[in-house]
Amino acid sequence: MPAKHIEVKTFKLAHSTSDTVRIEHVEKPYGEYSSPVVSIAIYSGGKTKSSEVEIPYENIEEFLKALNESIALCDSIPRNTLHGELNAEVGGGA
């Protein structure tokens, strides 16, 4: 029996005009006796898969913990306010 992909959620990738992130539950990803995984894939233009990672469910808690640690690290790094030099919410252009 081939792998069965069940879509969980698809959403637009930030800072992109047409790329999406698709989260899927995958049953029997590597054959009849393999354990299910979560697939996280980036689709260019919403159609062509450009990258993918498959995480076994046994690693999900550790994966989520690492993501939260990454968010905390990112938040701890000082940055300039987006478009702060313009004193506006959006950038300008010529």
PDB file of C-alpha atoms in Angstrom, residues 79-86 88-89:
ATOM      1  CA  ARG A  79      16.691  44.796  15.549  1.00  0.00           C
ATOM      2  CA  ASN A  80      15.736  48.087  14.018  1.00  0.00           C
ATOM      3  CA  THR A  81      12.025  48.765  13.754  1.00  0.00           C
ATOM      4  CA  LEU A  82      10.703  47.756  10.339  1.00  0.00           C
ATOM      5  CA  HIS A  83      10.507  50.913   8.204  1.00  0.00           C
ATOM      6  CA  GLY A  84      11.473  52.921  11.321  1.00  0.00           C
ATOM      7  CA  GLU A  85      13.466  55.366   9.230  1.00  0.00           C
ATOM      8  CA  LEU A  86      10.221  56.345   7.484  1.00  0.00           C
ATOM      9  CA  ALA A  88       5.519  54.530   8.857  1.00  0.00           C
ATOM     10  CA  GLU A  89       3.993  51.040   8.917  1.00  0.00           C
TER      11      GLU A  89
END
